[in-house]
Amino acid sequence: MSNFATEPEQNIITVKDVVKTYHLGEVDVPALRGVSLEIKKCDFLVITGRNGSGKSTLLHQLGLLDLPDSGEILLDQEDVTKMHEKRRTSLRLRYLGYIFQEFALAEELTALENVMLPAMMIESISSCRERARKLLALVGLEGLHDHQPNQLSGGEQQKVAIARSLINDPVVLFADEPTANLDSVAAEEVMELFGKLNREDDRTVVMITHEAEEANLGNRLIRLADGVIVDEEKE
Amino acid sequence: MKRKSKPRPRDEEPKISIIERKIPFFLISRHILRGNKWTLCLVILLMAVAFINLVFINSLFNGIVESSDNQVINTTSGNITMQQSPGKEFIDNASGVLAQIRKTPRVVGASSRTVVPASLLYKNLQGTYQIYAVQPSLERLTTNIARKMIAGSYLSDSDTDSIVIGRQIAGGKGVEMNATSFKGAKVGQKISLVMGDAIKEFTIKGIFYTKYFEADRQAFITQKALDTMQPFYANRTTNIIIRTQKKGDEAPVISSLKEEIPDGQFITWKEASGLMKSVTNSFLTINALLTSVGFIIAAVVIFIIVYVDISNKRRQIGIFRAIGIKSYLVSSTYILQSTIYSVVGVAIGSIIYFAIIIPYFKVHPFKIPLGDVSLFVNYIDFMWRAVTIIVVSILSGMIPAILATRKPILDEIAGR
């Protein structure tokens, strides 16, 4: 069996001339106007831009949450835009991890159960429980396993979401303004965690942020304006 | 330590595995354990009430039909009525025919009821009612009139100048058909039987009240009294009432009787019920209509409950799908939820129904002119309704659940 993007510098995601337009009633709103991009293994790609520049739309295309109107998105050289939704769901489960702006945890599950949930799709509860405990320890939430989201602070909830995104050992982590709803201390802790995951764990990270300090954390930065990449910086 | 690289995506095709099927059970168990208990109780109570509504109406109409059927059998026609042959005015050799009928298997009693073509005169009030001449000892085996006396007592075979009358003939304060009654006739008072030119005075020996308005407009004298008044009637009768061991024995008993008495005219209580038949048919039609409406109401209630629940969880549904939980598992969670709601609702509804509602109405029956009506449960019908409401609930949960998981993930997350 061949392996997924084994070497650094190997492209994990290739975006070719992606176009996406939203239709709001009778008004067409172009969100992406021919974006092309390559994301390599171990990249920490930061996407910035003003509101409405197309950042989230691009992240959703990269993360297989939405389909472009035209263009290609190759995940390890396979065009995901032509895949059946079932296959895209399977890829999201096994290869991609998500951290949303508003934590997005299931209210009726404990921290441990929220983390375990994606893994329960592919293995038994007992086998994923131990891994979920370790991940909660990794993000510094030992002792809070049995807390439900409403018993956790914003920063703690976001850490649970990060642990959940890691449970199936994803190849790429996508984070959509993960610190937007956090105080400065919690935001710093979360960003440290992303840095650690990228540096020490060879995890590819794609993150949207408005914060200049956070943008400096990545090894690559692209700036979007009006649906096109207007600037790109590499470390 | 560096992570091992993962197999290529194309090497792993998505399959439906047994392992992933635990997800709906896992999510629903957490929802029940940790969700809002009041909401859960309210939803299940609503289900229980929707189910009770469905079975209550049905049981009530079944009770009315059952009560009216029993009243017809117990007070007027027995299970089978033998009538005079076409072209004949009487059944001749009544005692011989009765003896023959009583020997027939599954017959527990037979008695003659001779229609007396007469009117009754009480003080200055005269009325035409159903007057029968009977043999009281045999009549006791076929109808329950003798056990429904509210004043005085029933006839004995030797009575020749006594009459028992129904409450609707005696009349009095609070009697439904007082306007056409004797407006308060009492036991011991005299009533004259006017039969053509012949008039005979009888003493009211008893007043009965079956609660069935048609039966309570009957009056009875003994066959002996009629024979004394009109010897022409000796050993002749117009009807013979036959009681079988149980309801449902009518057809085989009639077939046996026809072998013994080939020219006999036998009709079942259903055929004899006349007006009651059209009344009960109307009740059955109303029952069917209300059942359909009940199902629609139950389906709409359940649909709204599940729809509101799903609407409140659209963001969560979107997140689940975004992190790779398959759509069918998400929709299965809500289908399982509506299944649990409906099964528990039906179970609780059944407990309330059998432990509280049925015993209550047994003690406090509805009083209608057909008799006392308590709820009558047809168990096959009950099960059918329980299964139907569960299926309706599952469908009502399935539709919004499937619709929700077919929307674009981003629309779900954004609640659009």
XYZ file of C-alpha atoms in Angstrom:
651
model
C 0.000 0.000 0.000
C 1.426 3.359 -0.938
C 1.511 6.087 1.691
C 0.052 9.565 1.806
C 2.483 12.419 1.037
C 5.437 10.873 2.771
C 8.062 13.531 2.074
C 8.244 17.224 2.939
C 7.974 19.371 -0.180
C 5.528 16.842 -1.589
C 2.170 18.430 -2.461
C -0.665 17.317 -0.237
C -3.224 19.669 -1.741
C -3.112 21.303 -5.134
C -5.689 23.936 -6.034
C -6.061 24.813 -9.710
C -8.013 27.831 -10.815
C -10.883 27.376 -8.371
C -13.943 29.564 -8.889
C -16.858 29.841 -6.481
C -19.802 32.188 -6.760
C -22.647 32.431 -4.243
C -26.106 33.152 -5.525
C -27.972 35.339 -3.072
C -31.431 35.699 -4.583
C -30.873 37.337 -7.938
C -27.449 38.658 -6.986
C -24.284 36.702 -7.823
C -21.491 37.207 -5.304
C -18.107 35.944 -6.540
C -16.211 34.502 -3.571
C -13.228 32.908 -5.316
C -12.126 34.032 -8.748
C -9.568 31.594 -10.049
C -7.476 30.696 -7.017
C -4.488 28.391 -7.525
C -2.368 27.132 -4.669
C -0.153 24.306 -3.556
C 0.057 23.058 0.011
C 2.972 20.867 0.867
C 3.459 18.384 3.650
C 4.414 20.088 6.935
C 3.281 23.500 5.708
C 1.736 25.857 8.217
C -0.291 27.972 5.840
C -1.956 31.073 7.206
C -4.714 32.697 5.189
C -5.552 36.317 5.891
C -7.651 38.987 4.305
C -10.529 41.311 5.013
C -14.015 40.076 5.719
C -15.586 38.899 2.460
C -12.228 38.353 0.787
C -12.929 34.637 0.311
C -10.783 33.162 3.134
C -13.473 30.917 4.628
C -14.741 29.945 1.175
C -11.235 28.807 0.244
C -10.845 26.887 3.518
C -14.196 25.169 2.928
C -13.090 24.121 -0.565
C -9.775 22.816 0.742
C -11.496 20.972 3.571
C -14.065 19.312 1.263
C -16.954 21.031 2.994
C -18.110 22.643 -0.236
C -17.649 22.229 -3.969
C -16.250 24.856 -6.317
C -18.116 25.931 -9.445
C -15.039 25.184 -11.516
C -11.394 24.308 -11.116
C -9.681 21.341 -9.509
C -8.691 20.482 -5.969
C -6.286 17.583 -5.795
C -5.855 15.816 -2.501
C -2.722 13.751 -2.938
C -3.155 14.027 -6.715
C -6.772 12.875 -6.714
C -9.410 15.418 -7.770
C -11.854 15.688 -4.862
C -14.324 17.852 -6.803
C -15.329 14.830 -8.856
C -15.745 12.497 -5.909
C -19.016 11.176 -4.570
C -20.073 12.811 -1.287
C -19.692 9.501 0.550
C -16.033 9.343 -0.437
C -15.522 12.988 0.521
C -17.084 12.237 3.927
C -14.691 9.333 4.366
C -11.736 11.574 3.491
C -12.876 14.233 5.953
C -13.111 11.573 8.637
C -9.758 9.925 8.068
C -7.427 12.558 6.616
C -8.679 16.001 7.561
C -9.227 17.663 10.912
C -11.334 20.766 11.578
C -11.340 23.428 14.220
C -14.185 25.880 13.868
C -14.397 29.396 15.174
C -17.197 28.605 17.621
C -15.823 25.368 19.118
C -18.649 23.268 17.645
C -18.894 20.611 20.304
C -21.909 18.389 20.943
C -23.531 19.787 24.087
C -24.777 16.435 25.345
C -21.379 14.736 25.132
C -18.547 15.051 27.629
C -15.139 16.354 26.579
C -13.894 12.769 26.279
C -16.910 11.658 24.232
C -16.620 14.667 21.916
C -13.032 13.701 21.212
C -13.874 10.025 20.752
C -16.795 10.582 18.394
C -14.964 10.663 15.022
C -12.851 7.647 16.010
C -15.963 5.683 16.913
C -16.731 5.630 13.183
C -13.812 3.283 12.612
C -13.030 1.521 15.854
C -14.553 0.263 19.066
C -15.345 2.595 21.960
C -12.810 0.947 24.256
C -9.965 1.277 21.772
C -10.543 4.963 21.075
C -11.195 5.955 24.706
C -7.545 5.638 25.732
C -6.376 7.626 22.719
C -8.929 10.339 23.470
C -7.607 10.545 27.059
C -4.063 10.983 25.757
C -5.146 13.707 23.351
C -6.966 15.555 26.114
C -3.785 15.326 28.154
C -1.832 16.609 25.145
C -3.998 19.723 24.977
C -3.768 20.155 28.756
C -7.230 19.044 29.757
C -6.447 16.141 32.045
C -9.080 15.899 34.731
C -11.774 17.543 32.601
C -12.757 14.402 30.701
C -16.227 14.212 32.156
C -17.075 17.868 31.781
C -19.723 18.825 29.264
C -19.065 21.849 27.019
C -21.192 24.137 29.194
C -18.883 23.348 32.111
C -15.771 24.405 30.180
C -14.345 27.820 29.347
C -14.047 28.969 25.718
C -10.354 28.128 25.613
C -10.977 24.679 27.079
C -13.740 24.019 24.575
C -11.466 24.989 21.716
C -8.799 22.625 23.052
C -11.368 19.831 23.136
C -12.176 20.667 19.503
C -8.470 20.467 18.658
C -8.171 17.097 20.429
C -11.217 15.901 18.490
C -9.670 17.027 15.213
C -6.588 14.926 16.005
C -8.286 11.695 17.044
C -8.097 10.065 13.602
C -4.525 11.250 13.053
C -5.355 13.658 10.191
C -2.874 14.617 7.507
C -4.095 18.222 7.363
C -5.634 20.369 10.090
C -7.963 23.189 9.057
C -8.678 25.963 11.532
C -11.121 28.782 10.839
C -10.197 31.692 13.122
C -9.732 29.319 16.056
C -8.929 32.086 18.528
C -11.604 34.562 17.484
C -13.762 33.851 20.526
C -10.974 33.378 23.051
C -9.276 35.708 25.511
C -5.611 36.496 24.924
C -4.256 33.859 27.321
C -6.396 31.069 25.877
C -5.615 32.263 22.338
C -1.891 32.062 23.040
C -2.215 28.537 24.431
C -4.207 27.406 21.395
C -1.702 28.931 18.980
C 1.168 27.265 20.825
C -0.634 24.006 20.373
C -0.945 24.519 16.611
C 2.738 25.393 16.406
C 3.654 22.271 18.340
C 1.471 20.068 16.168
C 3.120 21.477 13.059
C 6.718 21.488 14.242
C 6.902 18.396 16.386
C 4.298 16.253 14.756
C 4.815 17.133 11.062
C 1.158 18.036 10.863
C 0.121 20.217 7.933
C -1.925 23.151 9.205
C -4.100 25.555 7.242
C -5.430 28.376 9.373
C -7.419 31.538 8.850
C -6.668 34.463 11.125
C -7.022 38.222 11.349
C -4.318 38.527 13.977
C -0.902 39.603 12.741
C 0.882 37.815 15.595
C -0.808 34.557 14.772
C -0.055 35.006 11.091
C 3.644 35.028 11.950
C 3.347 31.525 13.350
C 3.016 29.970 9.883
C 5.783 29.261 7.418
C 3.583 30.489 4.598
C 1.060 33.281 4.436
C -1.350 34.144 1.683
C -3.483 37.236 1.598
C -6.789 37.188 -0.209
C -8.698 40.151 -1.576
C -11.896 39.978 -3.604
C -11.535 36.255 -4.171
C -7.979 36.209 -5.479
C -4.582 35.700 -3.851
C -2.954 39.108 -3.846
C 0.116 38.356 -1.802
C 2.083 35.313 -0.696
C 4.944 35.155 1.759
C 7.183 32.204 2.500
C 9.470 31.783 5.441
C 8.616 11.302 17.625
C 7.452 11.778 14.060
C 4.094 10.376 13.000
C 3.963 7.508 10.543
C 2.519 8.573 7.215
C -0.999 7.392 6.437
C -2.092 5.197 3.555
C -3.204 7.118 0.494
C -6.886 8.102 0.501
C -7.554 6.263 -2.710
C -6.469 3.029 -1.067
C -9.281 3.212 1.465
C -12.737 3.065 -0.029
C -15.641 4.088 2.223
C -17.707 1.156 3.377
C -20.639 0.807 5.720
C -19.190 -0.986 8.702
C -20.852 -2.609 11.669
C -18.637 -0.538 13.954
C -20.026 2.821 12.819
C -23.604 1.714 13.475
C -23.120 2.256 17.188
C -22.991 6.028 16.601
C -26.798 6.656 16.591
C -27.227 4.530 19.737
C -24.340 6.320 21.405
C -25.658 9.783 20.537
C -29.251 9.003 21.485
C -28.249 7.430 24.807
C -26.350 10.635 25.683
C -29.295 12.739 24.530
C -31.630 10.839 26.865
C -29.177 10.822 29.779
C -27.994 14.401 29.530
C -30.604 16.257 27.495
C -33.305 18.405 29.042
C -35.366 16.007 31.144
C -38.451 18.211 31.137
C -38.455 18.431 27.365
C -37.987 14.682 27.115
C -40.870 14.031 29.547
C -43.087 16.529 27.747
C -42.391 14.966 24.348
C -43.085 11.450 25.636
C -46.215 12.662 27.427
C -47.397 14.253 24.178
C -46.842 10.948 22.408
C -48.714 9.106 25.158
C -51.634 11.552 24.951
C -51.740 11.312 21.136
C -51.885 7.523 21.478
C -54.514 7.583 24.241
C -56.601 9.942 22.109
C -56.412 7.450 19.282
C -57.389 4.407 21.329
C -59.865 6.189 23.610
C -62.158 7.307 20.777
C -61.966 3.842 19.263
C -62.662 2.086 22.568
C -65.535 4.454 23.284
C -67.217 3.700 19.970
C -66.443 0.009 20.393
C -67.999 0.306 23.858
C -71.125 1.952 22.459
C -71.454 -0.679 19.742
C -70.735 -3.509 22.194
C -73.178 -2.106 24.730
C -75.940 -1.633 22.177
C -75.346 -5.130 20.753
C -75.558 -6.624 24.234
C -78.678 -4.629 25.038
C -80.375 -5.865 21.866
C -79.468 -9.470 22.748
C -80.249 -9.220 26.459
C -83.475 -7.301 26.307
C -85.232 -7.725 22.995
C -84.138 -10.359 20.540
C -81.856 -12.889 22.242
C -79.137 -14.224 19.963
C -81.672 -15.634 17.525
C -85.326 -14.853 16.973
C -87.633 -17.382 15.364
C -90.484 -15.724 13.542
C -93.658 -17.078 12.018
C -93.272 -18.582 8.549
C -94.194 -16.372 5.594
C -97.936 -16.270 5.123
C -98.610 -17.549 8.619
C -99.767 -15.399 11.509
C -98.385 -17.592 14.286
C -95.921 -20.276 15.158
C -98.233 -23.150 15.959
C -97.490 -25.839 18.529
C -95.296 -23.373 20.381
C -94.538 -25.744 23.277
C -93.392 -28.490 20.884
C -91.208 -26.086 18.905
C -89.708 -24.705 22.132
C -88.883 -28.214 23.324
C -87.221 -28.955 20.011
C -85.183 -25.744 20.127
C -84.022 -26.308 23.708
C -82.565 -29.671 22.668
C -80.386 -28.047 19.994
C -76.665 -27.959 20.831
C -75.307 -24.593 22.085
C -78.811 -23.337 22.955
C -79.042 -22.309 26.610
C -82.595 -20.999 26.621
C -85.658 -20.396 24.464
C -88.885 -18.611 25.275
C -91.929 -17.548 23.376
C -92.835 -13.913 23.068
C -96.286 -13.370 21.677
C -97.013 -9.921 20.362
C -100.205 -8.693 21.998
C -102.039 -6.360 19.625
C -103.381 -4.085 22.322
C -103.034 -0.688 23.892
C -102.652 0.226 27.536
C -104.926 2.543 29.448
C -103.774 4.147 32.705
C -106.130 6.587 34.342
C -107.105 8.758 31.374
C -103.860 8.125 29.455
C -103.830 5.584 26.657
C -100.748 4.478 24.739
C -99.614 1.893 22.271
C -96.485 0.103 23.336
C -94.781 -3.208 22.611
C -96.755 -5.658 24.706
C -95.660 -9.265 24.902
C -97.089 -12.337 26.500
C -94.310 -14.525 27.886
C -93.658 -17.572 30.002
C -91.716 -15.873 32.815
C -89.661 -18.911 33.866
C -88.443 -19.373 30.265
C -88.055 -15.661 29.645
C -85.619 -15.480 32.572
C -83.325 -17.850 30.630
C -83.272 -15.720 27.512
C -83.383 -12.062 28.552
C -82.264 -10.082 31.585
C -85.454 -8.037 32.006
C -86.272 -9.932 35.227
C -82.959 -8.728 36.696
C -83.585 -5.101 35.801
C -86.528 -4.394 38.080
C -86.343 -0.997 39.763
C -89.685 -1.366 41.544
C -91.800 -4.387 42.475
C -90.953 -7.759 41.036
C -91.029 -9.728 37.817
C -93.890 -11.966 36.700
C -94.331 -15.570 37.787
C -95.794 -18.249 35.518
C -99.064 -18.352 37.485
C -99.794 -14.606 37.262
C -102.946 -13.896 35.312
C -103.692 -10.290 36.227
C -100.229 -8.783 36.641
C -98.205 -6.725 34.230
C -94.632 -5.442 34.304
C -93.836 -2.301 32.397
C -90.687 -0.522 31.336
C -89.593 2.761 32.904
C -90.318 4.662 29.700
C -93.960 3.506 29.923
C -94.309 4.174 33.645
C -92.833 7.629 33.186
C -92.266 10.121 35.962
C -89.884 12.915 36.805
C -86.567 12.632 35.005
C -87.738 9.925 32.615
C -86.525 10.656 29.089
C -89.785 9.833 27.289
C -92.094 11.093 30.016
C -94.240 13.010 27.500
C -95.518 9.808 25.906
C -95.630 7.773 29.116
C -98.085 7.299 31.958
C -96.264 10.093 33.789
C -95.646 8.332 37.020
C -97.414 4.963 37.118
C -96.512 3.049 40.274
C -96.353 -0.588 41.330
C -99.711 -1.752 42.619
C -101.700 0.618 40.450
C -104.089 -0.638 37.779
C -103.592 -0.603 34.036
C -106.200 -1.730 31.527
C -105.220 -3.766 28.484
C -107.466 -2.846 25.581
C -107.516 -5.554 22.924
C -110.225 -4.876 20.377
C -113.472 -4.967 22.277
C -111.949 -6.818 25.209
C -110.608 -4.876 28.160
C -108.837 -6.458 31.069
C -107.458 -4.761 34.137
C -103.954 -5.663 35.283
C -102.027 -4.655 38.379
C -98.561 -3.249 37.860
C -96.380 -5.875 39.502
C -93.059 -4.347 38.604
C -91.258 -1.643 36.661
C -88.007 -2.447 34.914
C -85.202 -0.243 33.665
C -82.672 -1.709 31.236
C -81.335 1.745 30.204
C -82.048 0.761 26.607
C -84.859 3.062 25.506
C -86.425 0.557 23.092
C -86.538 -2.208 25.717
C -87.900 0.144 28.335
C -90.948 0.792 26.148
C -92.002 -2.849 26.499
C -94.690 -4.336 28.739
C -95.090 -7.982 29.673
C -97.992 -10.131 30.746
C -97.944 -13.882 31.120
C -98.903 -16.231 28.325
C -101.410 -17.679 30.787
C -103.065 -14.252 31.155
C -103.289 -13.886 27.399
C -104.707 -17.391 27.017
C -107.321 -16.556 29.647
C -108.212 -13.337 27.850
C -108.081 -14.775 24.343
C -108.070 -18.625 24.270
C -107.315 -18.336 20.560
C -103.651 -17.769 21.493
C -103.267 -21.032 23.397
C -100.061 -22.802 22.360
C -99.414 -20.212 19.686
C -96.865 -17.478 19.550
C -95.445 -14.897 17.177
C -91.762 -15.033 18.177
C -89.423 -17.366 19.970
C -86.328 -15.839 21.527
C -83.303 -18.163 21.550
C -80.209 -17.693 23.695
C -76.964 -19.341 22.613
C -73.923 -20.130 24.732
C -72.027 -17.164 23.343
C -72.122 -14.417 20.781
C -70.915 -15.876 17.496
C -72.746 -19.186 17.888
C -75.689 -17.873 15.875
C -74.753 -19.249 12.461
C -74.095 -22.883 13.524
C -77.161 -22.888 15.783
C -79.390 -21.580 12.997
C -78.047 -24.204 10.681
C -78.847 -26.937 13.274
C -82.280 -25.459 13.878
C -83.071 -25.442 10.187
C -82.404 -29.147 10.031
C -84.889 -29.752 12.859
C -87.468 -27.130 11.846
C -87.147 -26.731 8.084
C -89.927 -24.165 7.690
C -88.737 -22.049 10.646
C -87.730 -18.435 9.997
C -84.641 -17.578 12.018
C -82.932 -14.227 12.186
C -79.874 -13.236 14.156
C -79.806 -10.360 16.641
C -77.918 -8.326 14.043
C -80.763 -8.695 11.572
C -83.321 -8.023 14.301
C -81.574 -4.931 15.598
C -83.098 -2.678 12.892
C -82.688 0.914 14.071
C -79.754 -0.040 16.274
C -77.962 -1.475 13.255
C -78.013 1.869 11.470
C -77.005 3.644 14.699
C -74.019 1.336 15.237
C -73.064 1.582 11.565
C -73.036 5.358 11.944
C -70.823 5.032 15.009
C -68.430 2.787 13.098
C -68.233 5.354 10.287
C -67.627 8.193 12.775
C -65.026 6.012 14.481
C -63.184 5.444 11.192
C -63.249 9.176 10.444
C -62.030 10.155 13.903
C -59.339 7.474 13.738
C -58.028 8.956 10.491
C -58.086 12.441 12.007
C -56.384 11.055 15.143
C -53.605 9.548 13.065
C -53.106 12.791 11.164
C -52.983 14.768 14.433
C -50.541 12.274 15.964
C -48.365 12.366 12.828
C -48.363 16.178 12.737
C -47.559 16.412 16.473
C -44.667 13.980 16.129
C -43.446 15.645 12.937
C -43.448 19.054 14.649
C -41.614 17.687 17.705
C -38.890 16.071 15.594
C -38.745 18.995 13.166
C -38.321 21.550 15.976
C -35.717 19.332 17.606
C -33.800 18.963 14.349
C -34.122 22.675 13.587
C -32.516 23.420 16.952
C -29.681 21.030 16.183
C -28.954 21.950 12.590
C -25.572 23.413 13.472
C -24.655 20.259 15.362
C -25.817 18.110 12.425
C -23.601 20.181 10.129
C -20.619 19.817 12.474
C -21.111 16.053 12.731
C -21.138 15.777 8.950
C -18.142 18.087 8.659
C -16.038 15.903 10.944
C -16.885 12.847 8.879
C -19.945 11.308 10.514
C -21.912 9.800 7.640
C -25.247 11.430 6.842
C -27.176 8.195 7.242
C -25.845 7.856 10.785
C -26.927 11.394 11.632
C -30.415 10.841 10.197
C -30.559 7.402 11.884
C -29.981 9.148 15.204
C -33.143 11.203 14.762
C -35.100 8.262 13.382
C -34.013 6.253 16.422
C -34.986 9.168 18.621
C -38.526 9.326 17.221
C -38.742 5.525 17.494
C -37.804 5.677 21.177
C -40.177 8.603 21.801
C -43.062 6.760 20.175
C -42.384 3.322 21.720
C -42.031 4.796 25.206
C -45.006 7.105 24.573
C -47.163 4.172 23.468
C -45.982 2.084 26.448
C -46.749 4.853 28.941
C -50.020 5.625 27.158
C -50.986 1.932 27.398
C -50.163 1.821 31.116
C -52.218 4.961 31.787
C -55.002 3.586 29.639
C -55.254 0.136 31.221
C -54.386 1.151 34.781
C -56.388 4.366 35.093
C -58.741 5.200 32.236
C -60.420 1.831 31.636
C -60.970 1.066 35.363
C -62.331 4.605 35.855
C -64.914 4.275 33.099
C -65.823 0.802 34.298
C -66.845 2.392 37.599
C -68.215 5.585 36.020
C -69.654 4.519 32.666
C -71.110 6.936 30.140
C -74.890 6.914 30.400
C -76.556 7.042 27.023
C -80.042 5.914 25.909
C -78.552 2.653 24.672
C -77.321 1.679 28.105
C -74.248 2.204 30.248
C -71.191 2.429 28.054
C -67.707 1.645 29.292
C -64.618 1.424 27.124
C -64.279 -1.753 25.118
C -60.799 -2.681 23.925
C -60.375 -4.812 20.871
C -56.816 -6.018 21.453
C -55.985 -6.667 17.814
C -57.219 -3.183 16.970
C -55.248 -1.783 19.904
C -52.039 -3.448 18.735
C -52.650 -2.300 15.199
C -53.015 1.285 16.399
C -49.893 1.032 18.557
C -47.842 -0.308 15.643
C -49.314 2.268 13.258
C -48.533 5.208 15.541
C -44.964 3.942 15.948
C -44.576 3.609 12.174
C -46.125 7.067 11.667
C -43.678 8.450 14.263
C -40.711 6.849 12.563
C -41.797 8.275 9.203
C -42.418 11.672 10.791
C -38.920 11.581 12.227
C -37.384 10.194 9.060
C -38.579 12.931 6.716
C -37.092 15.987 8.518
C -33.994 13.957 9.476
C -33.261 12.953 5.889
C -34.089 16.439 4.598
C -31.705 17.948 7.165
C -28.815 15.716 6.135
C -29.324 16.452 2.446
C -28.689 20.147 2.869
C -25.217 21.521 2.161
C -22.994 21.127 5.228
C -22.150 24.821 5.340
C -25.846 25.761 5.269
C -26.403 23.453 8.230
C -23.501 24.904 10.184
C -24.624 28.436 9.429
C -28.250 27.520 10.213
C -29.382 28.743 6.784
